[in-house]
PDB file of C-alpha atoms in Angstrom:
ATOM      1  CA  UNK A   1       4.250  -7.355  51.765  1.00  0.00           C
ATOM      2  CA  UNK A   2       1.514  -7.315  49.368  1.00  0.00           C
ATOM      3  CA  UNK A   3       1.823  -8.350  45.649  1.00  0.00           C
ATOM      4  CA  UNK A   4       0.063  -7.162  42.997  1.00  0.00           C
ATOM      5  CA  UNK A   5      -0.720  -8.929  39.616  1.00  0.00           C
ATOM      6  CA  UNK A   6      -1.240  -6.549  37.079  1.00  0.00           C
ATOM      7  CA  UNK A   7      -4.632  -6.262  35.734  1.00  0.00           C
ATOM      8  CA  UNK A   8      -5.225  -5.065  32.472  1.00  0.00           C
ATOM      9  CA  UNK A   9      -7.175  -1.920  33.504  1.00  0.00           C
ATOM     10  CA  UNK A  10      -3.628  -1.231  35.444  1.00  0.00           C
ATOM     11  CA  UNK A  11      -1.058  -1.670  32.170  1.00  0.00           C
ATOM     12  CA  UNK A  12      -0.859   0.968  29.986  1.00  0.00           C
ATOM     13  CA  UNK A  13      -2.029   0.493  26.768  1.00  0.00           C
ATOM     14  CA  UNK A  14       0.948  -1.371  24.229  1.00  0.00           C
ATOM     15  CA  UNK A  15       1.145   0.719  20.982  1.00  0.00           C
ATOM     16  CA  UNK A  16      -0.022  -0.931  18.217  1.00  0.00           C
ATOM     17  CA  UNK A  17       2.582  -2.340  15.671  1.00  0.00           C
ATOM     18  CA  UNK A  18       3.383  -0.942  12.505  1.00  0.00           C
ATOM     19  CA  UNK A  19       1.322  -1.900   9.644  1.00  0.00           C
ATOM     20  CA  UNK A  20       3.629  -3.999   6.456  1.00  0.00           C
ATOM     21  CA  UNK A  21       3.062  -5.296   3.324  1.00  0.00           C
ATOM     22  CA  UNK A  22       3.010  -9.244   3.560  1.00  0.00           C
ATOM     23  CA  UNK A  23       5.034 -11.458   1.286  1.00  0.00           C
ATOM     24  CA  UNK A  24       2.864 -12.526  -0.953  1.00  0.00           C
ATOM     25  CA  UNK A  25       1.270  -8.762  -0.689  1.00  0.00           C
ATOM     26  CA  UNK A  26       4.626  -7.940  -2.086  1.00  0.00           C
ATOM     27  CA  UNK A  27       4.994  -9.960  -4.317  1.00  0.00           C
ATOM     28  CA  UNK A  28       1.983  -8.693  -6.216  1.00  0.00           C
ATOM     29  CA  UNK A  29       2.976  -5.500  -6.286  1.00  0.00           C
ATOM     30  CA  UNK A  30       6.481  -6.281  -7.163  1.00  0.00           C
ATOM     31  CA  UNK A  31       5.192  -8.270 -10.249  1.00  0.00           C
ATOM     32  CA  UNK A  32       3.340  -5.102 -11.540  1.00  0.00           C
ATOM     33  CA  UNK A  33       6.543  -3.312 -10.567  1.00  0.00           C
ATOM     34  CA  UNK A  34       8.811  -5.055 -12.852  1.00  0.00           C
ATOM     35  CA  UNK A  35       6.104  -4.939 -16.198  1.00  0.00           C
ATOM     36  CA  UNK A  36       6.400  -1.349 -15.701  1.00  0.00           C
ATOM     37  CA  UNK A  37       9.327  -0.839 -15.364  1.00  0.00           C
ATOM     38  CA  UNK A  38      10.275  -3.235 -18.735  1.00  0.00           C
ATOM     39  CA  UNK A  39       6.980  -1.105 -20.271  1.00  0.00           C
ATOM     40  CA  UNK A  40       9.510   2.085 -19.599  1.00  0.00           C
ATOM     41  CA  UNK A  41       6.535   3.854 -17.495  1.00  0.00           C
ATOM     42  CA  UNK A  42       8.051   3.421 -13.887  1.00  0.00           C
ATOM     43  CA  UNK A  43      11.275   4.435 -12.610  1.00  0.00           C
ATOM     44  CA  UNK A  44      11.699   3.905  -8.449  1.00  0.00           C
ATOM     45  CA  UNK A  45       9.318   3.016  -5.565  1.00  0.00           C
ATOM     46  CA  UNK A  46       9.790   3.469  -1.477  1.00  0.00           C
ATOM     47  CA  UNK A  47       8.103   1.627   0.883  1.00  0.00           C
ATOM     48  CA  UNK A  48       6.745   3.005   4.028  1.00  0.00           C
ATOM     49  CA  UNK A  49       5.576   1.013   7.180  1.00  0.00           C
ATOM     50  CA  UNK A  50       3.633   3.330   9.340  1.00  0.00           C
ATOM     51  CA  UNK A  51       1.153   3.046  12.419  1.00  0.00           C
ATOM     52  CA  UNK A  52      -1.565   2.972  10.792  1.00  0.00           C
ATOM     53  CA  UNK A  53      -0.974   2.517   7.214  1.00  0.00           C
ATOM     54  CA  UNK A  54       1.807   0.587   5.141  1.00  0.00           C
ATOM     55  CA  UNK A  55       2.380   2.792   1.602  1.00  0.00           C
ATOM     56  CA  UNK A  56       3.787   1.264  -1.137  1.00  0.00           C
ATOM     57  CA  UNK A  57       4.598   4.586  -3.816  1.00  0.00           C
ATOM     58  CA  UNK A  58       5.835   4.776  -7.206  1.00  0.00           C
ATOM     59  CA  UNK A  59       7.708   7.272  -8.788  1.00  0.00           C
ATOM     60  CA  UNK A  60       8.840   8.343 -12.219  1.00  0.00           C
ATOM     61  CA  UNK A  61      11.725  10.067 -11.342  1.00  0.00           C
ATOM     62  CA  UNK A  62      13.481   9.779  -7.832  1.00  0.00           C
ATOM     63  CA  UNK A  63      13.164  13.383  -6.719  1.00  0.00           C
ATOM     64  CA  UNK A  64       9.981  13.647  -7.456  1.00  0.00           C
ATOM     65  CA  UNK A  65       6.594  13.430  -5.691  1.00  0.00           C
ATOM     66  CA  UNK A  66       5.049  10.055  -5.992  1.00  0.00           C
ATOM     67  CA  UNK A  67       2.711   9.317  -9.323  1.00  0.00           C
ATOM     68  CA  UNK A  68       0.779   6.327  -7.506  1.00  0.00           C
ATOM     69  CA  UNK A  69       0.863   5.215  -3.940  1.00  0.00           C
ATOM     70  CA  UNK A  70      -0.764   1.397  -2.731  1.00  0.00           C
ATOM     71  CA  UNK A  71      -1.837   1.659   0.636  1.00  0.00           C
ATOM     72  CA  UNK A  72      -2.743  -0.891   3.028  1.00  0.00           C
ATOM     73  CA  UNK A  73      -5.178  -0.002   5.806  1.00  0.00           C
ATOM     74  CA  UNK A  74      -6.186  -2.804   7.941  1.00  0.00           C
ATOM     75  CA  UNK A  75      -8.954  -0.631  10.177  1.00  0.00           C
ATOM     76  CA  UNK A  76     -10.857  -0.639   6.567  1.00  0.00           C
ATOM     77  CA  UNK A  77     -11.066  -3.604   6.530  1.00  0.00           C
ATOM     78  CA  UNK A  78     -14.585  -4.262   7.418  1.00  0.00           C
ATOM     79  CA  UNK A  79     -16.195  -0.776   5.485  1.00  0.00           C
ATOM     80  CA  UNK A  80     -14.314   0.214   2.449  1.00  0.00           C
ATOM     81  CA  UNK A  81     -12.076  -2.105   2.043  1.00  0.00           C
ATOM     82  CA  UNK A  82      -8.196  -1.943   3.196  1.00  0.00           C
ATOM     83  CA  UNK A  83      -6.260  -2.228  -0.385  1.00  0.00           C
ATOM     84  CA  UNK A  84      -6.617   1.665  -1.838  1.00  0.00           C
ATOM     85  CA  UNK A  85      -4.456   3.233  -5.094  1.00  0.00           C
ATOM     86  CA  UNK A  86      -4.382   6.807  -5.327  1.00  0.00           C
ATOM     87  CA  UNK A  87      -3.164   8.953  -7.685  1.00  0.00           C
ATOM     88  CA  UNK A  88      -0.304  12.259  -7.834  1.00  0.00           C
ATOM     89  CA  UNK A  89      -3.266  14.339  -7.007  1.00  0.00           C
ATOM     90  CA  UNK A  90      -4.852  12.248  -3.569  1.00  0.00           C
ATOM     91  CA  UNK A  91      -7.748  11.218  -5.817  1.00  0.00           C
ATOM     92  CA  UNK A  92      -8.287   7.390  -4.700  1.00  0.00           C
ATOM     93  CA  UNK A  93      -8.711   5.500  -7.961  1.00  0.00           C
ATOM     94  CA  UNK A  94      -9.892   2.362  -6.948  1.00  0.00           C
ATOM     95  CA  UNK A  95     -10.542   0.643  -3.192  1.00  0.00           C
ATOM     96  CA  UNK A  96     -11.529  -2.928  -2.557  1.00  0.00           C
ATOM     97  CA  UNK A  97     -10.685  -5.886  -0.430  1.00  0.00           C
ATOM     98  CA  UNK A  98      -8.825  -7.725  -2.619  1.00  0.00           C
ATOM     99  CA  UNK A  99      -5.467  -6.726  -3.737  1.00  0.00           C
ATOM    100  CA  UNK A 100      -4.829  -7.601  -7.320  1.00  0.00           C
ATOM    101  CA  UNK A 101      -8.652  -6.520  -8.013  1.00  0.00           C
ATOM    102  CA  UNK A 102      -7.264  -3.081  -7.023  1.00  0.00           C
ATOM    103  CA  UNK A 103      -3.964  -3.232  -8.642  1.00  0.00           C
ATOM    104  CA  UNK A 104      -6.612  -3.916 -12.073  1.00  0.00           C
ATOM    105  CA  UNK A 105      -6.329   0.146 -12.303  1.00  0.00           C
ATOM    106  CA  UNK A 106      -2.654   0.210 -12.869  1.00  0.00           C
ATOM    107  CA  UNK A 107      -2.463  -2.732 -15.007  1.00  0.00           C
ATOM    108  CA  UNK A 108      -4.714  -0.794 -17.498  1.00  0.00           C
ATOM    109  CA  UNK A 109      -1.779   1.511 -18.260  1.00  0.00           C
ATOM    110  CA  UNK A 110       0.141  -1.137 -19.689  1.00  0.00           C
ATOM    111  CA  UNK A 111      -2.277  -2.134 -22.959  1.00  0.00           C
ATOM    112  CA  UNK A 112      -1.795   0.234 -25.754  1.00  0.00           C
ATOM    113  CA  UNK A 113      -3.168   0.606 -28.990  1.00  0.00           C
ATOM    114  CA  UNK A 114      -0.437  -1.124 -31.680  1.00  0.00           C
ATOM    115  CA  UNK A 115       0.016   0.938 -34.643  1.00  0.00           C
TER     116      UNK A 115
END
């Protein structure tokens, strides 16, 4: 009797794990969260963890389509960067490698001129 060890030409190839948000990721985006939502602009957010992107989307109304969405794509890593806002209509607003350089777009929204 003849044992094999498996080589890795001879496994099959392990899906790749879903792509999250990290803690401290989080807690960024939480913190913008929470001044928008006191600031009255923001209502609910979901959070989805996908293959290859983890989407962090903001609504102003529950039932409604999403008015901002954070994603996280590691494979950009290297070329556009992975940390991406885009708008309600799929236009990406602002891309970059580090995450509250990105979130700089959003943050906008909250100064106002005082009457």
């Amino acid at each position: 009797m003849t044992l094999h060890t498996p080589s890795p030409s001879n496994l099959r190839e392990m899906p790749s794990p879903q792509v999250a948000f990290h803690r401290t990721e989080l807690s960024v985006i939480l913190s913008l969260y929470g001044r928008m939502v006191a600031a009255g602009e923001w209502r609910d957010y979901g959070i989805s963890c996908l293959r290859d992107v983890a989407v962090f989307s903001v609504f102003r109304r529950t039932a409604e389509n999403p008015m901002y969405r954070i994603e996280k794509r590691p494979k950009l890593r290297g070329k556009q960067g992975m940390y991406a806002v885009i708008g309600m209509d799929g236009q990406v607003l602002r891309r970059g490698q580090d995450l509250k350089t990105v979130l700089r777009v959003l943050e906008r929204k909250l100064i106002r001129a005082v009457e």
